XYZ file of C-alpha atoms in Angstrom:
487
model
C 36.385 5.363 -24.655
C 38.003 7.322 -27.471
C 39.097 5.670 -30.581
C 41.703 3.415 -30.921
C 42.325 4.296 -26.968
C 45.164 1.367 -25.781
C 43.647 -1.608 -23.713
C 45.818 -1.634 -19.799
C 48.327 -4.347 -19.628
C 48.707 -6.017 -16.277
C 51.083 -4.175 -14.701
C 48.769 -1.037 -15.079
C 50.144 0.863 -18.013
C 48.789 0.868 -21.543
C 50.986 -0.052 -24.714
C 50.999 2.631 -26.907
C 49.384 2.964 -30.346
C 52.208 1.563 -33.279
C 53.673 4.268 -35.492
C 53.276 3.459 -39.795
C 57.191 3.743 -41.371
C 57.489 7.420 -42.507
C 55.473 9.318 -40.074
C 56.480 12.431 -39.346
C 56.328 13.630 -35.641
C 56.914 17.580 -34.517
C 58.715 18.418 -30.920
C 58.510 21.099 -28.984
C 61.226 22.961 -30.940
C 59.233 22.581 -33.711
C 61.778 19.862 -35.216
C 60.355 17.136 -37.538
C 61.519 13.693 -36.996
C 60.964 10.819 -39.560
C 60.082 7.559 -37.900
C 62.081 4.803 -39.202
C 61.972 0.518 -38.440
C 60.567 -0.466 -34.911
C 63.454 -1.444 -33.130
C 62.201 -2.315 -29.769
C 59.212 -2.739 -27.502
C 59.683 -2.388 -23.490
C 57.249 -2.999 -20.874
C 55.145 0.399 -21.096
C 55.981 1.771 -24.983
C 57.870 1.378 -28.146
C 60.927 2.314 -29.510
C 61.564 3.470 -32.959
C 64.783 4.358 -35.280
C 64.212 7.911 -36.590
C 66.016 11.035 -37.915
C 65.826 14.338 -38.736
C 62.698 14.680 -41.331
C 65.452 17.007 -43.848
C 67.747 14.248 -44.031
C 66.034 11.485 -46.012
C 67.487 8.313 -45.341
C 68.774 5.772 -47.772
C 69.112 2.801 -45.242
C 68.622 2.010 -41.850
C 71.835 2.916 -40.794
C 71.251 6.477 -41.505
C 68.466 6.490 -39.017
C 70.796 8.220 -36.053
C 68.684 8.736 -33.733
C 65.327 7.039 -31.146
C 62.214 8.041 -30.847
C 60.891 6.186 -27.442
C 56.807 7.090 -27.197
C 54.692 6.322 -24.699
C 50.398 6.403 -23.899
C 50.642 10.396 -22.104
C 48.983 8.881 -19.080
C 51.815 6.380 -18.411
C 54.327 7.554 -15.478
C 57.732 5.836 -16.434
C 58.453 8.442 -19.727
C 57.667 11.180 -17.997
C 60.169 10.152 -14.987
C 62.610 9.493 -17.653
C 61.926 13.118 -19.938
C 62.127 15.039 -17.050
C 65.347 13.470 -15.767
C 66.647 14.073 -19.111
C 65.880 17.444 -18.997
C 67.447 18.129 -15.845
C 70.471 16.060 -15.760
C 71.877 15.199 -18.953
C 72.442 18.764 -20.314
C 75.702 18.351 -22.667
C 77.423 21.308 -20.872
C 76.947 19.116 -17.419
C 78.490 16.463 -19.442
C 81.526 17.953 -20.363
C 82.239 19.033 -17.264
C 82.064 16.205 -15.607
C 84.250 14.230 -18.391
C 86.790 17.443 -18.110
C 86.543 17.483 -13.899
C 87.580 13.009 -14.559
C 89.637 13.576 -17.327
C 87.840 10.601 -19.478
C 86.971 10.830 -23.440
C 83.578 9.403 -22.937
C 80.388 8.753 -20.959
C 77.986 7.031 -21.137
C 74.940 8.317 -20.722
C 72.489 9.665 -23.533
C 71.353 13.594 -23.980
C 68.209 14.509 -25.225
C 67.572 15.685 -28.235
C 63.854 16.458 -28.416
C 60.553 15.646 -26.557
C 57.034 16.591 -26.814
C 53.530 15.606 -27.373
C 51.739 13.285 -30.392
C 48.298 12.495 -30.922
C 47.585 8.736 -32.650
C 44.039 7.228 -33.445
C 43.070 9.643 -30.982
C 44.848 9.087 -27.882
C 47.503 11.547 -26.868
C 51.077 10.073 -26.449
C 54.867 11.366 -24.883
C 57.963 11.025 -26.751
C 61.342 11.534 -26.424
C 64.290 11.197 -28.673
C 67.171 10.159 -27.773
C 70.874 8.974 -29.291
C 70.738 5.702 -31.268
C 73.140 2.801 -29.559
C 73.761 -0.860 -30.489
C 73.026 -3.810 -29.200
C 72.793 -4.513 -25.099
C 74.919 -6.630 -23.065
C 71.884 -9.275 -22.423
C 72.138 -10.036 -25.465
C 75.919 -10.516 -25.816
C 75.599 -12.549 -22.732
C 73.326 -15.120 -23.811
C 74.715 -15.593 -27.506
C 78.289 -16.413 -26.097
C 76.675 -18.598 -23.738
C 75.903 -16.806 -20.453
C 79.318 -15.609 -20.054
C 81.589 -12.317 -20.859
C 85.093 -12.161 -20.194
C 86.350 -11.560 -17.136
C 88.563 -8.504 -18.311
C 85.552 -7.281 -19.988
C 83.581 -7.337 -17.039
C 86.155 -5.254 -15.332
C 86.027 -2.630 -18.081
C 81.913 -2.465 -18.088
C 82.480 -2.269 -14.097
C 84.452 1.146 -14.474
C 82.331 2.656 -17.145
C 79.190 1.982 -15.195
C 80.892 3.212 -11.870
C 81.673 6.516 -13.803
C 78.042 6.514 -15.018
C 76.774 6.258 -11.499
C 79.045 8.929 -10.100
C 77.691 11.428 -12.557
C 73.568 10.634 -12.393
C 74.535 10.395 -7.895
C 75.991 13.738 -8.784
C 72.410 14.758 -9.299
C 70.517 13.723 -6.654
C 69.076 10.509 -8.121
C 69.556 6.847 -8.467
C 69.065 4.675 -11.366
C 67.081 2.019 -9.918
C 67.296 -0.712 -12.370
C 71.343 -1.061 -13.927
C 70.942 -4.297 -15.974
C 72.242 -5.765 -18.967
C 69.227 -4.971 -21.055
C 69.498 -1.253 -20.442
C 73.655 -1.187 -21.226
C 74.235 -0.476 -24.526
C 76.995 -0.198 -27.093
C 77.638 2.500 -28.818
C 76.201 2.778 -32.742
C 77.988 2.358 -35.783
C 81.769 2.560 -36.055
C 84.212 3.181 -33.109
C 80.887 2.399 -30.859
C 82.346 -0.972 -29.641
C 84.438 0.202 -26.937
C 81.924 2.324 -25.148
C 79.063 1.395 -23.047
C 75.602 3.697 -22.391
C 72.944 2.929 -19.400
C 69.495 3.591 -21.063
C 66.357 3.915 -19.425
C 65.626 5.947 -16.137
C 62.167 4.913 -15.797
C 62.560 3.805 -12.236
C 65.386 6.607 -11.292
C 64.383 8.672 -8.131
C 65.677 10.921 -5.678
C 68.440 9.033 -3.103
C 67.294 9.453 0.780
C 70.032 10.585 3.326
C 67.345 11.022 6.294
C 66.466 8.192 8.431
C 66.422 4.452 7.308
C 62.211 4.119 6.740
C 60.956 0.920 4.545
C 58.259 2.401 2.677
C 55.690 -0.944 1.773
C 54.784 1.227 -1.563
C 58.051 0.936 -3.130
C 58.851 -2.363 -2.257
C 60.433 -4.494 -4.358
C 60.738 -1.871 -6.897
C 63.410 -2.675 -10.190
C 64.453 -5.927 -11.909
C 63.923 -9.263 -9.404
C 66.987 -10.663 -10.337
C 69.097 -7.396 -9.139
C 67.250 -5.577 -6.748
C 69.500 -4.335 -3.912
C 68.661 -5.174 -0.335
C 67.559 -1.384 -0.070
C 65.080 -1.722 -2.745
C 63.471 -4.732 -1.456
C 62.518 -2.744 1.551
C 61.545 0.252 -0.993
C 64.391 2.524 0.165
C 66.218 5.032 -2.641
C 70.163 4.691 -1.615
C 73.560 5.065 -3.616
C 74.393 2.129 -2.374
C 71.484 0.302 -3.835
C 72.810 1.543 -6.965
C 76.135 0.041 -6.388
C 74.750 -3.706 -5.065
C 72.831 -4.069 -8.163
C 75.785 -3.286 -10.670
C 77.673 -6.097 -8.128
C 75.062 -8.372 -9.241
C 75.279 -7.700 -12.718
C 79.075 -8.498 -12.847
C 78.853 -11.415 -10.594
C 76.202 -13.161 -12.898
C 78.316 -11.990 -15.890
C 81.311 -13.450 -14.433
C 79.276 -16.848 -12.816
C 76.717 -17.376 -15.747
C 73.836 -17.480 -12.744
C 73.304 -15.608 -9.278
C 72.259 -18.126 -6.352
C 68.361 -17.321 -6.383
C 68.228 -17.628 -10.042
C 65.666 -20.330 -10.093
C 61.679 -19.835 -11.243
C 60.545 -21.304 -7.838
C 62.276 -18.115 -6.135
C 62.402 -15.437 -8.552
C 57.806 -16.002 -8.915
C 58.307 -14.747 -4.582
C 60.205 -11.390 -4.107
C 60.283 -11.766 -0.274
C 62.548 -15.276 -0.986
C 64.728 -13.405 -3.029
C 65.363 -11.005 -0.551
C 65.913 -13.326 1.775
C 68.217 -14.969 -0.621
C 70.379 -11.968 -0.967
C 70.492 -10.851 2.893
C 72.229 -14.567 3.036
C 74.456 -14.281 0.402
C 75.426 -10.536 1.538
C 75.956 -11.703 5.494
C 79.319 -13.621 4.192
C 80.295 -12.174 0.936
C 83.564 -14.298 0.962
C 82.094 -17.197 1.523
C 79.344 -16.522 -0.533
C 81.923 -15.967 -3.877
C 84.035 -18.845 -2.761
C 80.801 -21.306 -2.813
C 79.930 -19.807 -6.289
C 83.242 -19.167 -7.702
C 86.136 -21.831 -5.938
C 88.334 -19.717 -7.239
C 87.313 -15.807 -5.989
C 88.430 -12.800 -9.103
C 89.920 -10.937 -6.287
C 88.262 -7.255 -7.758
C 84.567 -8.382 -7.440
C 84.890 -9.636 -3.446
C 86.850 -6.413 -2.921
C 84.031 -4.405 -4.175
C 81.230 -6.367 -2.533
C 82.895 -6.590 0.927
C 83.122 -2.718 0.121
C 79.271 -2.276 -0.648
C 78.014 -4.275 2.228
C 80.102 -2.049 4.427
C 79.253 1.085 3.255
C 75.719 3.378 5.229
C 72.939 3.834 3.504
C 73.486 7.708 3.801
C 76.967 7.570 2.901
C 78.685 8.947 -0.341
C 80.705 5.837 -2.068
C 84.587 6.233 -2.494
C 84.000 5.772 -6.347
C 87.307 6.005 -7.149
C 88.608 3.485 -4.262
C 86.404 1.124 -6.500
C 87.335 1.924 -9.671
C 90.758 0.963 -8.861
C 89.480 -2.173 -7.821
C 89.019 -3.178 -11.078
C 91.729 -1.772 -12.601
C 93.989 -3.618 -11.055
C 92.302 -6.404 -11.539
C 93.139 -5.633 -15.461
C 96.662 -5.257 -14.765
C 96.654 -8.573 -13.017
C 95.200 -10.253 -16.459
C 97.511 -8.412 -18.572
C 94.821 -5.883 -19.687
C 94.238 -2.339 -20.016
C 91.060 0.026 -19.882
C 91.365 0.723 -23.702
C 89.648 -0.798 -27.337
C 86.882 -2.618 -28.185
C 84.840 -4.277 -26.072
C 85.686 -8.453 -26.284
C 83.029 -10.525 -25.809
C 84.768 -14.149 -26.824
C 83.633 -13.685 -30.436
C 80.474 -11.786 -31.345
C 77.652 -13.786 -32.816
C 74.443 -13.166 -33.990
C 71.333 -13.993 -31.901
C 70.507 -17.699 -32.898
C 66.686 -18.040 -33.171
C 67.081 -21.164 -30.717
C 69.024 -21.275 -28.116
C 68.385 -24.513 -26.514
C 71.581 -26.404 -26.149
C 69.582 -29.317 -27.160
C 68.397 -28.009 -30.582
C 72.046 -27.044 -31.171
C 73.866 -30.164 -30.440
C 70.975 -31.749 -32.628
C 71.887 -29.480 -35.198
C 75.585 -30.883 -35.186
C 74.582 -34.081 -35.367
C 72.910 -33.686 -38.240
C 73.845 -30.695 -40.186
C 71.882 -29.505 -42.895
C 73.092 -29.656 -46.485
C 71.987 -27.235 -49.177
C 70.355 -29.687 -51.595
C 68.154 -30.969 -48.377
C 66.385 -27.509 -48.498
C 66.511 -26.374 -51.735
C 64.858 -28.070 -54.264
C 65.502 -27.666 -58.439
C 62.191 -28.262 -59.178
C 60.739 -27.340 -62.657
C 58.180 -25.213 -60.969
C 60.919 -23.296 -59.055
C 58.790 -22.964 -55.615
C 59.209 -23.989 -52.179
C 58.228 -26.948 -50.287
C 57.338 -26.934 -46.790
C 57.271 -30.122 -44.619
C 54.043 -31.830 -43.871
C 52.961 -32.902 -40.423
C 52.890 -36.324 -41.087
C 56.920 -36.206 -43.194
C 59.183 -38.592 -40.842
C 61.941 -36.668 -39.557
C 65.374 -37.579 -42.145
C 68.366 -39.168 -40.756
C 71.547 -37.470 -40.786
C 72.999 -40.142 -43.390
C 71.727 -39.261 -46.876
C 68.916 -42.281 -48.047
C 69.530 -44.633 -50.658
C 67.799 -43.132 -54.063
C 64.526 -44.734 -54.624
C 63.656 -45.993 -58.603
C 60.366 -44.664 -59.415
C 58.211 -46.398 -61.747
C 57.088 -44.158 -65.385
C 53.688 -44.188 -65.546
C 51.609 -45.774 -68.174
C 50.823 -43.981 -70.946
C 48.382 -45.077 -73.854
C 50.345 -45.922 -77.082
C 47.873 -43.464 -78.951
C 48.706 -40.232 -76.604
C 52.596 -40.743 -77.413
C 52.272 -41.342 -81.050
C 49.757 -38.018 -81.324
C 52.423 -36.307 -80.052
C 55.943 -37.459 -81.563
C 53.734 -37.877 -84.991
C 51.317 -34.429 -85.172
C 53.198 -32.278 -82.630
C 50.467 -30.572 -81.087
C 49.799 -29.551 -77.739
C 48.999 -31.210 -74.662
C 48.040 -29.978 -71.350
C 50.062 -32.166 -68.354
C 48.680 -32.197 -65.264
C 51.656 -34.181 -62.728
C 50.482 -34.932 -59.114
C 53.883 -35.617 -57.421
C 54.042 -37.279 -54.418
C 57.499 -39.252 -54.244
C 59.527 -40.726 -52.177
C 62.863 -39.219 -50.925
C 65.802 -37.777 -53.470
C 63.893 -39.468 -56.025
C 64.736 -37.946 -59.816
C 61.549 -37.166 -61.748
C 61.989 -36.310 -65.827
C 58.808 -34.674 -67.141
C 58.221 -33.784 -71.100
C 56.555 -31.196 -72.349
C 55.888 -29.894 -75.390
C 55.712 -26.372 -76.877
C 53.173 -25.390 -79.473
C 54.292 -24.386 -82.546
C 55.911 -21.276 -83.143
C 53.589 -19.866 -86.186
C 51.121 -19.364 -83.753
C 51.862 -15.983 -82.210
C 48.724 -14.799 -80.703
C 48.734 -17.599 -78.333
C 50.726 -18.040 -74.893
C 52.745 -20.959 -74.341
C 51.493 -23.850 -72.861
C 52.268 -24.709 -68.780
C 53.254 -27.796 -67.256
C 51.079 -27.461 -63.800
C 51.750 -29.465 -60.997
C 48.528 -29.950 -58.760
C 49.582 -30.205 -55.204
C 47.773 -29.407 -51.898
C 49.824 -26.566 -51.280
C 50.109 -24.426 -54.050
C 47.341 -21.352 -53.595
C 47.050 -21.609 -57.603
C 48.308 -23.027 -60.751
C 49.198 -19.390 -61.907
C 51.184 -18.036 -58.910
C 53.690 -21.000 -59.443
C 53.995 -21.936 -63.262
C 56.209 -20.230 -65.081
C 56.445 -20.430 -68.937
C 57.925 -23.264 -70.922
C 61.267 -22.448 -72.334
C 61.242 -23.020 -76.441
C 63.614 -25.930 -76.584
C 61.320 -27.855 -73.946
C 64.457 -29.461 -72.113
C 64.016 -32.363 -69.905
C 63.778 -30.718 -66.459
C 64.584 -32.130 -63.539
C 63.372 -32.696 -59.668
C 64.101 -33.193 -56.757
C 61.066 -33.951 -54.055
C 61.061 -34.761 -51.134
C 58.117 -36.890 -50.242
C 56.841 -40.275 -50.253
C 53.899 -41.597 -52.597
C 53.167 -42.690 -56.040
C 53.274 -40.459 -59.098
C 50.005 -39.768 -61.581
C 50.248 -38.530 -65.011
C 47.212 -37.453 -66.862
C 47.160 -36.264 -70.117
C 44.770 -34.386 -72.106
C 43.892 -33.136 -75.420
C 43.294 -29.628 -76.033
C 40.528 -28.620 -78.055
């Protein structure tokens, strides 16, 4: 095997090699881009922020652009380039926006592609516009739900998306909230951009054949009926956007559960149920139906598998179901108040964190040392009411050692072993040397603890009018002061 040649994942591909920050990487037209932060990882490469190399970036912002690389053997990029290539030229762009008299669409151009040897294995790139975060994730951090009005607007944007790449000759083949994106930067919240055309493939109009090697092909959750039996239709591409906004609108589609989603064939057979009585399907899920999404299903399961969809009949669809709420098709994006991804989402760990909410003297400590503590194993978890302040005893120190000190003023070395128990206040002395001396570095209280790597990565120097300074730990124990004489 060459060097540094990627190991196969399971699913057959191989990841590809990861790019250092600052390398630069020449296209095909002999343009240098500047890789920037990782920003992403999918399941057969990585995704970087880059720019022109001429530009020179002062933050990450002012990386504009993707670079999206891939091991050369891997299929997926090279369905996507060449799609690219042939489809998103921006003259065909403008004349489609011109021909539907819209402002924007939302699809990304390319803006250079090539080849790029790393640790000796050749690699594919693209690179691409730069967009913001994806619905997914707007979804889950306001709590598996988006606004019904917003779900309208996403509806038409995608449904002018998917007029355009049908326009083509190809399908998508796997519309999902992780591959809609926002736009970047300012003014990009009111415009959405499908990413990713890994899976996208020519539509059939001949003859209704299953083909057993493209079963099942796309994203479990949304595959259409068609692509469970491996069949490229326009359709397809329209059932899977209706259950995106169904699950956006619901929180959870019917065969959302790990005991169905680990068997494709029960999914199926999940969604040829739910798709033999749309309406009673929605009214099971829903009680109360939004009128726009039955409307469009009824429409889908209706429609041939060789038949051109009435894209506009279904636009309007949804936008009367905006007039209905009082909406209109214009402005930012809502998503019942942005937030940023919580590191737990467990509704358990937040309602925990309610309970007992943390205060800022709980994890910040003014220790003398100025370090951090981190928790032991064995630390009992603290109740949300603040404990009683222990007294801790002084330690016993010999008569002589005091008097040496208060009467000659010379130094000692002070070696503290804190252990103590909770909020308890701990006042330690210690004494400068004298100030004639000037060859010689002051003298360090050091605290010996199990989890300090060394005395000199967390003792700073003492200050000249050695101040009483004070503590706050937070363990439980008993306190040892030993004193020594310096030679």
């Amino acid at each position: 095997k060459p060097a540094g040649r990627p190991r196969k994942k399971v699913n057959g591909y191989a990841k590809s090699v990861k790019i250092p920050l600052g390398t630069v990487i020449t296209d095909l037209e002999k343009k240098d881009w500047l890789v920037g932060p990782s920003i992403g990882s999918g399941g057969f490469g990585d995704i970087y922020s880059c720019c022109l190399a001429e530009k020179a970036p002062r933050s990450t912002n002012d990386y504009q652009q993707v670079l999206k690389i891939e091991p050369y053997e891997n299929g997926p990029l090279f369905v996507e380039m060449h799609f690219y290539i042939r489809n998103t030229k921006k003259a065909d762009i403008e004349t489609f926006k011109k021909a539907r008299k819209i402002k924007n669409l939302g699809i990304p151009c390319l803006l250079g592609r090539g080849c790029e040897e790393l640790q000796g294995e050749k690699h594919r790139f693209v690179v691409i516009p730069r967009y913001g975060s994806d619905i997914w994730k707007m979804f889950i951090n306001n709590g598996r739900q988006i606004p019904q009005h917003t779900v309208y607007r996403l509806a038409i944007q995608m449904l002018d998306v998917l007029e355009y790449i049908h326009g083509t000759t190809y399908i998508h083949g796997d519309l999902k909230g992780a591959n809609i994106l926002l736009g970047f930067g300012k003014g990009g919240d009111s415009q959405v951009f499908l990413v990713d055309f890994g899976l996208a493939t020519h539509f059939t109009t001949n003859e209704f054949k299953p083909n057993p090697k493209q079963m099942h092909n796309g994203t479990i959750e949304y595959t259409s009926r068609d692509a469970h039996l491996g069949v490229p239709t326009r359709r397809s591409d329209l059932e899977i956007l209706g259950y995106n906004l169904i699950q956006w609108s619901a929180s959870k589609l019917p065969w959302e559960a790990p005991e169905i989603l680990k068997v494709p064939l029960k999914v199926q057979e999940a969604k040829e149920k739910f798709m033999k009585d749309v309406e009673k399907s929605l009214k099971d899920l829903f009680g109360d139906i939004p009128r726009p999404l039955a409307d469009f299903m009824v429409y889908v399961k209706n429609l041939k598998h060789d038949e051109k969809p009435d894209y506009d009949k279904c636009r309007q669809m949804f936008e009367k179901g905006l007039k209905a709420l009082g909406k209109t098709n214009s402005g930012d994006l809502e998503f019942a108040g942005k937030a940023p991804a919580l590191k737990k989402d467990k509704k358990e760990a937040i309602n925990a964190a309610k309970r007992s909410p943390v205060r800022a003297r709980d994890s910040e400590s003014v220790s003398p040392m100025k370090r951090s503590r981190t928790k032991r194993e064995e630390t009992p978890t603290r109740d949300a009411s603040p404990s009683p302040k222990r007294k801790v005893k002084a330690p016993k120190v010999k008569k002589e050692a005091v008097k040496a000190i208060s009467k000659t003023k010379k130094l000692y070395k002070v070696n503290v072993e804190l252990d103590i128990s909770l909020d308890a206040d701990v006042l330690v002395n210690v004494q400068r040397k004298p100030k004639a001396v000037a060859t010689r570095k002051s003298p360090r209280a050091t605290v010996s603890t199990p989890r300090a790597a060394s005395e000199d990565e967390c003792i700073p120097e003492t200050p000249e009018t050695s101040p009483r300074k004070r503590t706050t730990v937070k363990k439980t124990g008993k306190t040892r002061v030993l004193i020594h004489k310096e030679t």
